XYZ file of C-alpha atoms in Angstrom:
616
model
C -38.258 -3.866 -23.380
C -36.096 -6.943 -24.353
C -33.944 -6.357 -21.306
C -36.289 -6.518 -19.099
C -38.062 -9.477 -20.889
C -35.203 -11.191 -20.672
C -34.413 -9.936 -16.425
C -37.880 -11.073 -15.843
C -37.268 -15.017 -17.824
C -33.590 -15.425 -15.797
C -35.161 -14.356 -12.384
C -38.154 -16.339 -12.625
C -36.360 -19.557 -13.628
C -34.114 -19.092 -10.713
C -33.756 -21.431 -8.132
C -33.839 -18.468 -5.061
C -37.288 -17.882 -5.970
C -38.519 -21.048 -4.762
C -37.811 -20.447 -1.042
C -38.570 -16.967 -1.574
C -41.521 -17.658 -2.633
C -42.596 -20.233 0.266
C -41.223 -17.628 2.528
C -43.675 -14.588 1.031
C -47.038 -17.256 1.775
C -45.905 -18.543 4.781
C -45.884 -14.829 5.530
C -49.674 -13.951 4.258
C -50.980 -16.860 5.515
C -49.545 -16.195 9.375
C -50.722 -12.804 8.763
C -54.395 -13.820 8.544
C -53.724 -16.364 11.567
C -52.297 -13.794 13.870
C -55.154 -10.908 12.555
C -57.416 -13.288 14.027
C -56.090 -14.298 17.483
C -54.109 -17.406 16.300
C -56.838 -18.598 15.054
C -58.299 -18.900 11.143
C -62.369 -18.570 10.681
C -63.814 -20.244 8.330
C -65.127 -17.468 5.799
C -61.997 -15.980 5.789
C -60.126 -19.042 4.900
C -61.571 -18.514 0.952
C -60.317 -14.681 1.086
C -56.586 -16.314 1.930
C -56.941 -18.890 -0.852
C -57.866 -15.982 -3.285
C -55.571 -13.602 -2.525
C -52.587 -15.677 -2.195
C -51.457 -16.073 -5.893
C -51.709 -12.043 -5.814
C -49.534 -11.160 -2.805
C -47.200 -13.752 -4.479
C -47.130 -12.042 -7.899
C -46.953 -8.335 -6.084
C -44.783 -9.385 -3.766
C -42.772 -10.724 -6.372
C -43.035 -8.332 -8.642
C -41.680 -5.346 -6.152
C -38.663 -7.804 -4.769
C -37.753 -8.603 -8.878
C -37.962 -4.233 -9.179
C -35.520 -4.150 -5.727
C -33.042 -6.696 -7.862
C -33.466 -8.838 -4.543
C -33.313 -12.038 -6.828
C -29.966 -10.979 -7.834
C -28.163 -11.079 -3.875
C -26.503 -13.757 -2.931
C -27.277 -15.366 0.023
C -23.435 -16.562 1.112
C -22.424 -12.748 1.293
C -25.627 -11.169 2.186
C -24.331 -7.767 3.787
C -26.291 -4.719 5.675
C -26.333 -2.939 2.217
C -28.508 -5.837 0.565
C -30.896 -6.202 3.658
C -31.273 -2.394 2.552
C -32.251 -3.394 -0.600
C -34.683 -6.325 0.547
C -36.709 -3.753 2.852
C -37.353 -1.788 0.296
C -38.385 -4.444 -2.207
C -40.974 -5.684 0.720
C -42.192 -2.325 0.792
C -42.696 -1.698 -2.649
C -44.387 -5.355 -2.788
C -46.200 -4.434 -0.061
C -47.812 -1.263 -1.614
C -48.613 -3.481 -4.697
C -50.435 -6.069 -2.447
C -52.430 -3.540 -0.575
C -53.560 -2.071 -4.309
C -54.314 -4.805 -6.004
C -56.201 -6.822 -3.402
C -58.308 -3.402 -2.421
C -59.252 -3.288 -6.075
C -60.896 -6.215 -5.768
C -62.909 -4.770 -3.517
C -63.341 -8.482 -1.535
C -66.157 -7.898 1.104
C -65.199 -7.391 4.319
C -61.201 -8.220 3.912
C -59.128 -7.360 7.146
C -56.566 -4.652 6.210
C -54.527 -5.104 8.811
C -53.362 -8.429 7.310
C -51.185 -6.187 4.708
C -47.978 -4.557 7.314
C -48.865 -7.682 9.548
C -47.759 -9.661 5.928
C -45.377 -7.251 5.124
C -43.243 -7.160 8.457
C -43.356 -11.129 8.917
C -42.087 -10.881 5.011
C -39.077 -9.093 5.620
C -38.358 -10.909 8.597
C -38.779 -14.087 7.098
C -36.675 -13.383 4.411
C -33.765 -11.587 5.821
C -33.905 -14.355 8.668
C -33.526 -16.984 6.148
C -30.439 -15.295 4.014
C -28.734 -14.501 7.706
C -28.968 -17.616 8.900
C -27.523 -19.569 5.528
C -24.711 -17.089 5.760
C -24.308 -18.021 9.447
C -24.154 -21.798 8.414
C -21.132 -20.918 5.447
C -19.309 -18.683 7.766
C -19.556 -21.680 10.517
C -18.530 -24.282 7.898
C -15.707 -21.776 6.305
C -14.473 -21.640 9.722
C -13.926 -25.329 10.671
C -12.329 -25.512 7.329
C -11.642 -29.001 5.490
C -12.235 -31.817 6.999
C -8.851 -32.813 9.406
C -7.364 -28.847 8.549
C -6.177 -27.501 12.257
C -7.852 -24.629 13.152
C -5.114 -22.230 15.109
C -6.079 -20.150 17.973
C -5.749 -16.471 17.564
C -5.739 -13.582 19.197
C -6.861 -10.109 17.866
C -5.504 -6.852 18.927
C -6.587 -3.349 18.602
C -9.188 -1.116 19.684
C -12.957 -2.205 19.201
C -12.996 -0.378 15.516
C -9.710 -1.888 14.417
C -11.017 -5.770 15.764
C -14.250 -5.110 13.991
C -12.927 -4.745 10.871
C -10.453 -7.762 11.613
C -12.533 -9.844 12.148
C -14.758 -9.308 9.142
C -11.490 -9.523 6.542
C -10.979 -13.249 9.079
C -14.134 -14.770 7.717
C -12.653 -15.291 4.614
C -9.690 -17.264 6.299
C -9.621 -20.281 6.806
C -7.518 -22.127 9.453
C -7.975 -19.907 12.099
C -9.896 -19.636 15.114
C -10.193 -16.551 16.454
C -10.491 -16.971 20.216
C -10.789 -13.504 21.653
C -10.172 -9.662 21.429
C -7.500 -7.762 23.189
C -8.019 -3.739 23.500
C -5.806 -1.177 24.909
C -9.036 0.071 26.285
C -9.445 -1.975 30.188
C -13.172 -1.100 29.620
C -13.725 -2.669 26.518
C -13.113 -6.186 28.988
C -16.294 -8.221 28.759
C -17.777 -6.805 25.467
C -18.676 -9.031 22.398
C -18.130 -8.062 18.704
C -19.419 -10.655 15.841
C -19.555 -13.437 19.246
C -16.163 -12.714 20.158
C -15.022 -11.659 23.464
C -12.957 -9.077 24.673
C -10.821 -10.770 26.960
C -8.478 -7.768 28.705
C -6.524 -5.311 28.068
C -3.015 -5.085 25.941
C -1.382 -5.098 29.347
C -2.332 -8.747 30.284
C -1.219 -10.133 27.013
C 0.793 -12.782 27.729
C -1.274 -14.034 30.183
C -4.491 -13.818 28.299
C -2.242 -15.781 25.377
C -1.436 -18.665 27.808
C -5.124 -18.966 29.006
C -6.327 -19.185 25.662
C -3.206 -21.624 24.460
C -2.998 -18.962 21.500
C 0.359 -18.446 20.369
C -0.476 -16.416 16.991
C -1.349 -12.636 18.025
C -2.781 -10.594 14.762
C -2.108 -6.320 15.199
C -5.094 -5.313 13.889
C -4.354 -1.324 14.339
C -2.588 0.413 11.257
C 1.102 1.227 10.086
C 2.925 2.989 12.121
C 0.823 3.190 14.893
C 2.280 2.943 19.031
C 0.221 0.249 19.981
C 2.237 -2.333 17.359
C 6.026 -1.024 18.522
C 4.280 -1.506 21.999
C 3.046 -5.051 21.678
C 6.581 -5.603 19.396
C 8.479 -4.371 22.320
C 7.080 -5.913 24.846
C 6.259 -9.031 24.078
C 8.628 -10.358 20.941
C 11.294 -13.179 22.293
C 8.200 -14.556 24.325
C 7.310 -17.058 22.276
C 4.054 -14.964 20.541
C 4.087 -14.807 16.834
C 2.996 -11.322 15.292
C 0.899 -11.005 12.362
C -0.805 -8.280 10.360
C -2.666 -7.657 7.262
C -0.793 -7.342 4.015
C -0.502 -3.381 2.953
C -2.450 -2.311 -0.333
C 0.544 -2.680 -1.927
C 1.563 -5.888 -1.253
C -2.288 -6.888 -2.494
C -1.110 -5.468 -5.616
C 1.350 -7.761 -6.297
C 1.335 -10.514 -8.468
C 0.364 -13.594 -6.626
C -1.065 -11.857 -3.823
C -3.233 -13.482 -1.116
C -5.286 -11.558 1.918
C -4.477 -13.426 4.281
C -2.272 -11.972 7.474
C 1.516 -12.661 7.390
C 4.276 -11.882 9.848
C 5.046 -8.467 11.366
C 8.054 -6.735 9.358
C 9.592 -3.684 9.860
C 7.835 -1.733 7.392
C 4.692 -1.996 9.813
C 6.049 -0.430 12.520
C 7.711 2.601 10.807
C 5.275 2.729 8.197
C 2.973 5.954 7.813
C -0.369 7.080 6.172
C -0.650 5.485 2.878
C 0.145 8.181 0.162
C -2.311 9.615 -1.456
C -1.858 10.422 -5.365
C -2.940 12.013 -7.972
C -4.461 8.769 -9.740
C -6.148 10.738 -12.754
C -3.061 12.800 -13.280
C -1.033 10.366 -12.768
C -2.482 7.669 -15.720
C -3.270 10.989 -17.994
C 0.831 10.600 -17.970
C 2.091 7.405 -18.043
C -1.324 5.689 -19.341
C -0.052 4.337 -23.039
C 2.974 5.848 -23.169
C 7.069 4.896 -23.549
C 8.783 5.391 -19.887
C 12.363 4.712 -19.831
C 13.755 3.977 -16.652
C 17.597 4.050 -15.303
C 18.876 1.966 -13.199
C 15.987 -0.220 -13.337
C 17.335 -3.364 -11.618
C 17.778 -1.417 -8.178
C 15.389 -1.089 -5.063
C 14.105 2.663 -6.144
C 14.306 1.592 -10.112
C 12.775 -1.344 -10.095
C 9.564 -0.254 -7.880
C 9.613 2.755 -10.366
C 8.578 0.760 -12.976
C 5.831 -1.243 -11.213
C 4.408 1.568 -10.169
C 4.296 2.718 -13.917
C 3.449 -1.093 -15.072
C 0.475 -0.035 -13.153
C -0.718 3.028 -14.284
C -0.921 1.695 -17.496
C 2.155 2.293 -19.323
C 2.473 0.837 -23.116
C 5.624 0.661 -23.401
C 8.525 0.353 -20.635
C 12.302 0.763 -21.247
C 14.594 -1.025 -18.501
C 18.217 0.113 -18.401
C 20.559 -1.320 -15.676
C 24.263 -2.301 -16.026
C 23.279 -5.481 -13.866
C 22.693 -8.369 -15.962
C 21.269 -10.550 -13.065
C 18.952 -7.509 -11.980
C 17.734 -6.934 -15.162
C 17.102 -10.108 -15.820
C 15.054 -10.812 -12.603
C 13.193 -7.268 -12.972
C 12.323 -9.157 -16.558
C 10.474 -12.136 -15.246
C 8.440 -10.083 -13.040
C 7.116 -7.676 -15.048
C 6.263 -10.628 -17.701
C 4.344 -12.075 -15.188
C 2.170 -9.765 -13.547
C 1.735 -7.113 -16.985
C 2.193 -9.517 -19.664
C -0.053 -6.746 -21.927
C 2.918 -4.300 -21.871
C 5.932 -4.027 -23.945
C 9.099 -4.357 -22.026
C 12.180 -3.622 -23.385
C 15.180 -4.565 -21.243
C 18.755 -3.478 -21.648
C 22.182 -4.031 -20.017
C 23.266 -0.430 -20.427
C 25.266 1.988 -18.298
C 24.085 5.424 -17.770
C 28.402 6.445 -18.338
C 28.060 5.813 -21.891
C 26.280 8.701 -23.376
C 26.357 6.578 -27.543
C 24.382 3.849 -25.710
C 22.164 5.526 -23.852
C 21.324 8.154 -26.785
C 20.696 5.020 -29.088
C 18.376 3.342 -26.787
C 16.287 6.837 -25.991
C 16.391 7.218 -30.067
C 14.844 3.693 -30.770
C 11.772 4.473 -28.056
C 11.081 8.141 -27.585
C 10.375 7.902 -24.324
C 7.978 10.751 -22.692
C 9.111 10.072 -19.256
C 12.340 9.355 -17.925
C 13.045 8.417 -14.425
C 16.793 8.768 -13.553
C 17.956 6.184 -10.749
C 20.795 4.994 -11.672
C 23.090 5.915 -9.127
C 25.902 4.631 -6.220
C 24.599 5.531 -2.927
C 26.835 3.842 -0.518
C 28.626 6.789 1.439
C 31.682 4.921 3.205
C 32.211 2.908 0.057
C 32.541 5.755 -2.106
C 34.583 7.995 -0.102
C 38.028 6.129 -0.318
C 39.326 4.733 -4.424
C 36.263 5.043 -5.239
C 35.713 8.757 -5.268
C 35.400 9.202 -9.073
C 33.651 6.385 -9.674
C 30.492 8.284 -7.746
C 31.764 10.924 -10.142
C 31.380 9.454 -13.294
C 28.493 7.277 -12.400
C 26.188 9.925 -10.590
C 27.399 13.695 -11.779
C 28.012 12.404 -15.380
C 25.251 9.721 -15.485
C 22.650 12.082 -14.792
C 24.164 14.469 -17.571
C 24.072 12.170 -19.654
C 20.594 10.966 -19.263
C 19.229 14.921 -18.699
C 20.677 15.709 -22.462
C 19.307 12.419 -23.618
C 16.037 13.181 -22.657
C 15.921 17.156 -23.603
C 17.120 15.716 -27.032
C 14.190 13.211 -27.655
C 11.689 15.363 -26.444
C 10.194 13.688 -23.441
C 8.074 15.331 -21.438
C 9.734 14.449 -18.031
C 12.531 13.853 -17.074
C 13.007 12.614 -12.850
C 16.278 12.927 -10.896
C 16.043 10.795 -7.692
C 18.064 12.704 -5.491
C 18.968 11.924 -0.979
C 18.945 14.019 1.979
C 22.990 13.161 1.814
C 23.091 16.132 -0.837
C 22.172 18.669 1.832
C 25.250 20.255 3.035
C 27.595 17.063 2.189
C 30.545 15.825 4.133
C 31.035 12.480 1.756
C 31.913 12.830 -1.697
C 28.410 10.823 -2.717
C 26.552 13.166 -0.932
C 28.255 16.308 -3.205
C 28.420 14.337 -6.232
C 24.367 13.954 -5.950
C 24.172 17.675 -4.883
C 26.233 18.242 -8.316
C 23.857 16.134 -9.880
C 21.121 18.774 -8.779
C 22.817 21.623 -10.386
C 23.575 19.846 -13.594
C 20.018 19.223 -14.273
C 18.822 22.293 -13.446
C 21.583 23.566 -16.069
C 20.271 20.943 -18.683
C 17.027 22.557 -17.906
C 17.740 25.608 -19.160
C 18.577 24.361 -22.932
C 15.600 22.421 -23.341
C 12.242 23.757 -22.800
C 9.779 21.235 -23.370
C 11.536 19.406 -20.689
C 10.323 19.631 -17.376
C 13.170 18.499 -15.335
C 12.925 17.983 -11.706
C 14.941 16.596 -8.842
C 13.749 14.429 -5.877
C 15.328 14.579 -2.257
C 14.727 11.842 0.481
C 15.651 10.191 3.303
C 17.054 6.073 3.693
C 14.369 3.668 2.281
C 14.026 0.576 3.993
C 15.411 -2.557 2.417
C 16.687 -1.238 -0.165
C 20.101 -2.760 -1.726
C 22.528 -1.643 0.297
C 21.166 -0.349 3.074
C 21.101 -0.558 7.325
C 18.100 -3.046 7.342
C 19.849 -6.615 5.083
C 23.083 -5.701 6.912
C 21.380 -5.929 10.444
C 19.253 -8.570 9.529
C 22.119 -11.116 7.951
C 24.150 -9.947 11.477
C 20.865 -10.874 13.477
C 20.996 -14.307 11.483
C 24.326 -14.895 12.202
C 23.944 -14.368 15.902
C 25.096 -11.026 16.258
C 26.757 -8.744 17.443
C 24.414 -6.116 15.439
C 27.149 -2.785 14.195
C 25.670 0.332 15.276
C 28.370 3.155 14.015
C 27.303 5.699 16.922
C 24.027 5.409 19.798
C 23.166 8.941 18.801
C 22.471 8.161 15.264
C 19.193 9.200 13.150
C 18.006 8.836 9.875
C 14.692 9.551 8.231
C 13.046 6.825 6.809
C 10.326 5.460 4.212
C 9.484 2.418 2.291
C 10.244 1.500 -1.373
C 6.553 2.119 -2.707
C 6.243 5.527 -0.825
C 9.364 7.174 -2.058
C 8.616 5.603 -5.651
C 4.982 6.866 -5.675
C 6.252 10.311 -4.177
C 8.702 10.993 -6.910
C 5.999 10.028 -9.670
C 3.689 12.452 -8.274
C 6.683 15.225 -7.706
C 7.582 14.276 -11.452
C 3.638 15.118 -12.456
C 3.511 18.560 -10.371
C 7.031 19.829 -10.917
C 7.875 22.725 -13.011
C 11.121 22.654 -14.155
C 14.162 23.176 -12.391
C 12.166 22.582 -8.781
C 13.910 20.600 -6.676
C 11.022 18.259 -4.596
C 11.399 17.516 -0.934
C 9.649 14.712 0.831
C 7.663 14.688 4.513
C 10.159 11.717 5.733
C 8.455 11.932 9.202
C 10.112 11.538 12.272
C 13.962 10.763 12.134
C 14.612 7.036 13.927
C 17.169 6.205 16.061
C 19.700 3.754 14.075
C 19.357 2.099 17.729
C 16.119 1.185 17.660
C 15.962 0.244 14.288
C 18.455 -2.519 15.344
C 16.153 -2.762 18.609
C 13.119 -3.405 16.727
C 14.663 -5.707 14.059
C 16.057 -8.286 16.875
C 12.998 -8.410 18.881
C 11.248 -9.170 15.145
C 13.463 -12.170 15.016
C 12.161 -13.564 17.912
C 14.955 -12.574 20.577
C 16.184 -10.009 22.767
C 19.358 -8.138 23.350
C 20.705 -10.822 25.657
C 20.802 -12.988 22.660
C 21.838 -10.687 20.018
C 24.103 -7.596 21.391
C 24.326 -4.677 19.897
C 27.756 -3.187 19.011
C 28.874 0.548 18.608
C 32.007 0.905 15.965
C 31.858 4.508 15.828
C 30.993 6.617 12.544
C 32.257 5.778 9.297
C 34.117 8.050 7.027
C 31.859 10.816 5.396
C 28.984 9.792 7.814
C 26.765 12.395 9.679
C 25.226 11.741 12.554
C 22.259 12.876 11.093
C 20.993 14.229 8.103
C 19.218 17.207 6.246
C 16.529 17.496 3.927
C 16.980 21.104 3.579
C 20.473 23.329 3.492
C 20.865 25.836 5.791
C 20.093 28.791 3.643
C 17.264 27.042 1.856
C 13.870 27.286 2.847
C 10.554 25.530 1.394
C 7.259 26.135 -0.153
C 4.266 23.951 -0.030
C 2.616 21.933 -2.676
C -0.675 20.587 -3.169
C 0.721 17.118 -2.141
C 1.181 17.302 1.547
C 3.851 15.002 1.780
C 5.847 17.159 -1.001
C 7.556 20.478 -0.225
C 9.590 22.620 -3.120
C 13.343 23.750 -2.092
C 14.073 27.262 -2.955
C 17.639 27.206 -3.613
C 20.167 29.608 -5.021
C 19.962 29.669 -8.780
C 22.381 28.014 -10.740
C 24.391 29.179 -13.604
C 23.810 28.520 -17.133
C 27.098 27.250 -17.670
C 27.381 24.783 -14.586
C 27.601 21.436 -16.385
C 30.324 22.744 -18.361
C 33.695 21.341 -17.979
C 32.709 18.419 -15.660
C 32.935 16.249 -18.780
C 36.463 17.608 -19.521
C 37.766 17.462 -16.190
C 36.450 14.256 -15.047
C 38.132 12.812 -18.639
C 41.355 14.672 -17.859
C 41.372 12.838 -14.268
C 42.053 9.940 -15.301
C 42.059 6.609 -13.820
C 43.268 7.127 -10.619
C 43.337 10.891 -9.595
C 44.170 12.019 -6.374
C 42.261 12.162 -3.600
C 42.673 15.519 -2.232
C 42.670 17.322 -5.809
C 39.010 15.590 -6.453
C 37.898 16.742 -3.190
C 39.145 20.280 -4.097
C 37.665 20.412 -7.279
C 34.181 19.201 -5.885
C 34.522 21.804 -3.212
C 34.841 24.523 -5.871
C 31.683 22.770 -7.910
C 29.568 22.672 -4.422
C 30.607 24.908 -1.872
C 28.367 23.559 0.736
C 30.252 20.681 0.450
C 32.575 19.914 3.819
C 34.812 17.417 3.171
C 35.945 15.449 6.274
C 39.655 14.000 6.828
C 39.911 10.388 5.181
C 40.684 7.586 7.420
C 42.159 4.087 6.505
């Protein structure tokens, strides 16, 4: 009862009440004048008088019951017009009873849904039209701000909803649609106009003087690599809206930004397993290895997010870790972070620091990945970093009890002809072997494809060549790799790490494989120029490069998953014994050990592995 003492005092001492209520009198007054021909008798004058103060209380009274009093008028949507018809009703029905139990003589009933319909019209005419005058005003922005012509592409469902995310943008004006749909020329949506089809573009652009075009359709979808294609280099600038996980970010800001490659590769957002996911990282102790790369460090914003309490950061990079540090202070300042400069090759260390936290999850990233670099003098360097690494951090987390422990694996591990790709594929088998020894584990291993700008990979290279002027290195024009972005592999291997039994090995849906070719196609027109201006360049593949790659070996097959972006490999068991003697003979190799005995005794370790002649 005090509640709704108190709901009735706050919305009766509002200040939206006062037109309101002029609005609801106004109403039952014109009802009476149009009941009677435009024109108010005399006798019936004193029934108006009356009954006013009553149709203002019932009105009232069914609008305060609606929680109309509580909409604001600046963002006034369908949902709350909704609510305002039905608080007219119900006021309505209250008029109708209370005035008929006064039983006044002679009373024209039709002056209740007369009063009722001018009510609601009144009303919601008054909140539209001071939500048209604050859109208007939002539009011309500050006094002197420029407002920039823009053009909106997509099909009449996409625009719509561009348009509505635009009103809360300033600086823009948006000065017509464009649809792929010839058709759709001449229709209107929110007072825009559809000017033409995709096809007249450029010449739409110059009519209009617009040189900002925003995509409005989603990732990944033909109609952005179309308008890309077509019409980057000609002086149009590209925008879209920022993806939900850029929105997440710290410092984020809807507004649209500049077309990157992401949008034009990207796919269907990912869907996870958000309970399941927070029931296992929500207040607990995640350690993460090698925290300062691309993979690592999303891995732990993704956890930041779902609410982990504690977070341990372990990268031998003192810059990376450092940087990975500042960001996670900023946007989760409520967690504990603890940050080391550790390397996953010195098992003491790495035992100590899993000692001191516990962790329950462990996410195992750490890891070289550059093929050419480690196939020549570097060859056991990608032994000792990823085959004993990942033992190292496997035993670590059987012997501290966590609950998970996640290898991120590559497609390069599927029938390898470089010595990273085996070494990973070795890293497969030794956790399934750690597996075996500790069964409150549940250790799993995640394949995929290339992830785009990640350290190290095709997309910086091409871009600081495209910077430079070209030429743009393309190792062969047949060339395809599978692709994904940094928060879609990360999010896939936290949901494989919540599904997986132990043992499994996880594959992901990469999609379509992409031409290298393009890739370098799509990145120069992104720049602004064409071909003509930046060449491409074929050098010819690279030692221990494929011209494509695998997710799957040959005598492998797959299973699905609930996910459907995540497949289960069924691969030959492995031995119980199959992480013994690595240690020993990786010790006993020294230094410096030769090439071709290495290659032999990864050969005998992974028999899938093809190792190709070394070239210098």
């Amino acid at each position: 009862m005090k509640n709704i003492v108190s709901r009735l005092r706050r919305a009766l001492t509002s200040k939206s009440w006062l037109p309101d209520l002029a609005l609801i009198a106004l109403a039952w007054w014109a009802a009476f004048w149009l009941r009677f021909n435009l024109g108010l008798p005399s006798p019936y004058v004193t029934d108006a008088l009356v009954t006013t103060p009553i149709a203002l209380a019932c009105m009232a009274l069914g609008l305060l019951l609606a929680r109309v009093p509580r909409q604001s008028w600046r963002y006034v949507s369908l949902a709350d017009l909704r609510h305002l018809a039905g608080g007219v009703a119900l006021g309505a029905v209250l008029t109708t009873a209370a005035v008929m139990g006064l039983r006044v003589e002679g009373f024209p009933r039709s002056v209740f849904p007369i009063s009722a319909l001018l009510t609601l019209v009144l009303l919601a005419g008054a909140r539209a039209a001071w939500r048209t005058l604050v859109e208007r005003a939002r539009a011309h922005g500050q006094p002197g701000q420029a407002q920039q012509p823009l053009l909106v592409v997509g099909t009449l469902e996409e625009a719509d909803q561009a348009l509505r995310m635009l009103k809360g943008v300033a600086g823009w004006h948006v000065a017509g649609v464009v649809s792929p749909d010839a058709q759709d020329a001449g229709r209107t949506l929110h007072g825009v106009r559809v000017l033409g089809d995709v096809q007249s573009l450029a010449d739409i652009a110059a009519a209009q003087r617009a040189g900002t075009v925003l995509l409005a359709s989603p990732p990944g979808a033909p109609l952005r690599r179309e308008v890309l294609m077509r019409w980057s280099g000609s002086g149009l600038s590209l925008l879209t809206w920022p993806s939900a996980d850029e929105l997440l970010g710290p410092g984020a800001v809807p507004n649209p930004r500049k077309v990157q490659l992401e949008d034009l590769l990207g796919r269907t957002p990912v869907e996870l397993d958000a309970q399941g996911l927070a029931g296992l990282f929500s207040g607990q102790t995640v350690l993460v290895t090698g925290a300062g790369g691309s993979i690592g460090a999303e891995l732990c914003r993704q956890a930041a997010r779902l609410g982990t309490a504690r977070l341990v950061c372990v990268d031998q990079s003192e810059v990376a870790i450092y940087q990975l540090e500042q960001e996670l202070r900023r946007s989760h300042p409520a967690m504990e972070g603890c940050y080391y400069t550790a390397s996953v090759r010195e098992p003491d260390r790495l035992a100590a620091i899993a000692r001191a936290h516990r962790p329950g999850v462990v996410l195992h990233a750490a890891a070289y990945k550059h093929v050419p670099l480690m196939e020549t003098r570097n060859e056991i360097e990608a032994l000792r970093t990823n085959v004993l690494g990942t033992l190292n951090a496997a035993r670590v987390a059987g012997e501290v009890g966590a609950a998970r422990f996640v290898l991120v694996s590559t497609d390069k591990a599927v029938n390898p002809t470089s010595v990273m790709g085996a070494s990973k594929r070795l890293a497969e088998q030794v956790v399934q072997a750690v597996a075996a020894r500790y069964a409150a584990t549940r250790f799993v291993s995640v394949r995929f494809g290339n992830v785009l700008g990640s350290s190290g990979s095709v997309v910086p290279l091409f871009s600081a060549q495209i910077a430079r002027g070209g030429p743009v290195t393309v190792t062969h024009p047949d060339i395809v790799r599978y692709f994904m972005t940094i928060p879609e592999a990360a999010q896939l291997v936290l949901q494989a790490g919540l599904m997986g039994q132990s043992g499994q090995i996880f594959v992901l849906d990469m999609g379509e494989p992409v031409k290298i070719v393009d890739l370098a196609r799509m990145l120069i027109r992104l720049s602004g120029r064409g071909e003509a201006e930046v060449p491409i360049a074929f050098t010819g593949l690279r030692p221990g490069e494929k011209l494509y790659e695998e997710l799957l070996a040959d005598d492998e097959t797959t299973e699905p998953t609930p996910h459907p972006k995540l497949r289960v490999a069924k691969v030959a068991p492995v031995a119980a014994d199959a992480a013994q003697g690595i240690e020993a003979w990786i010790a006993q190799a020294g230094a410096e050990p030769a090439a071709p005995a290495l290659r032999e005794w990864l050969r005998g370790r992974v028999p899938e592995y093809r190792a190709e002649p070394v070239r210098f």
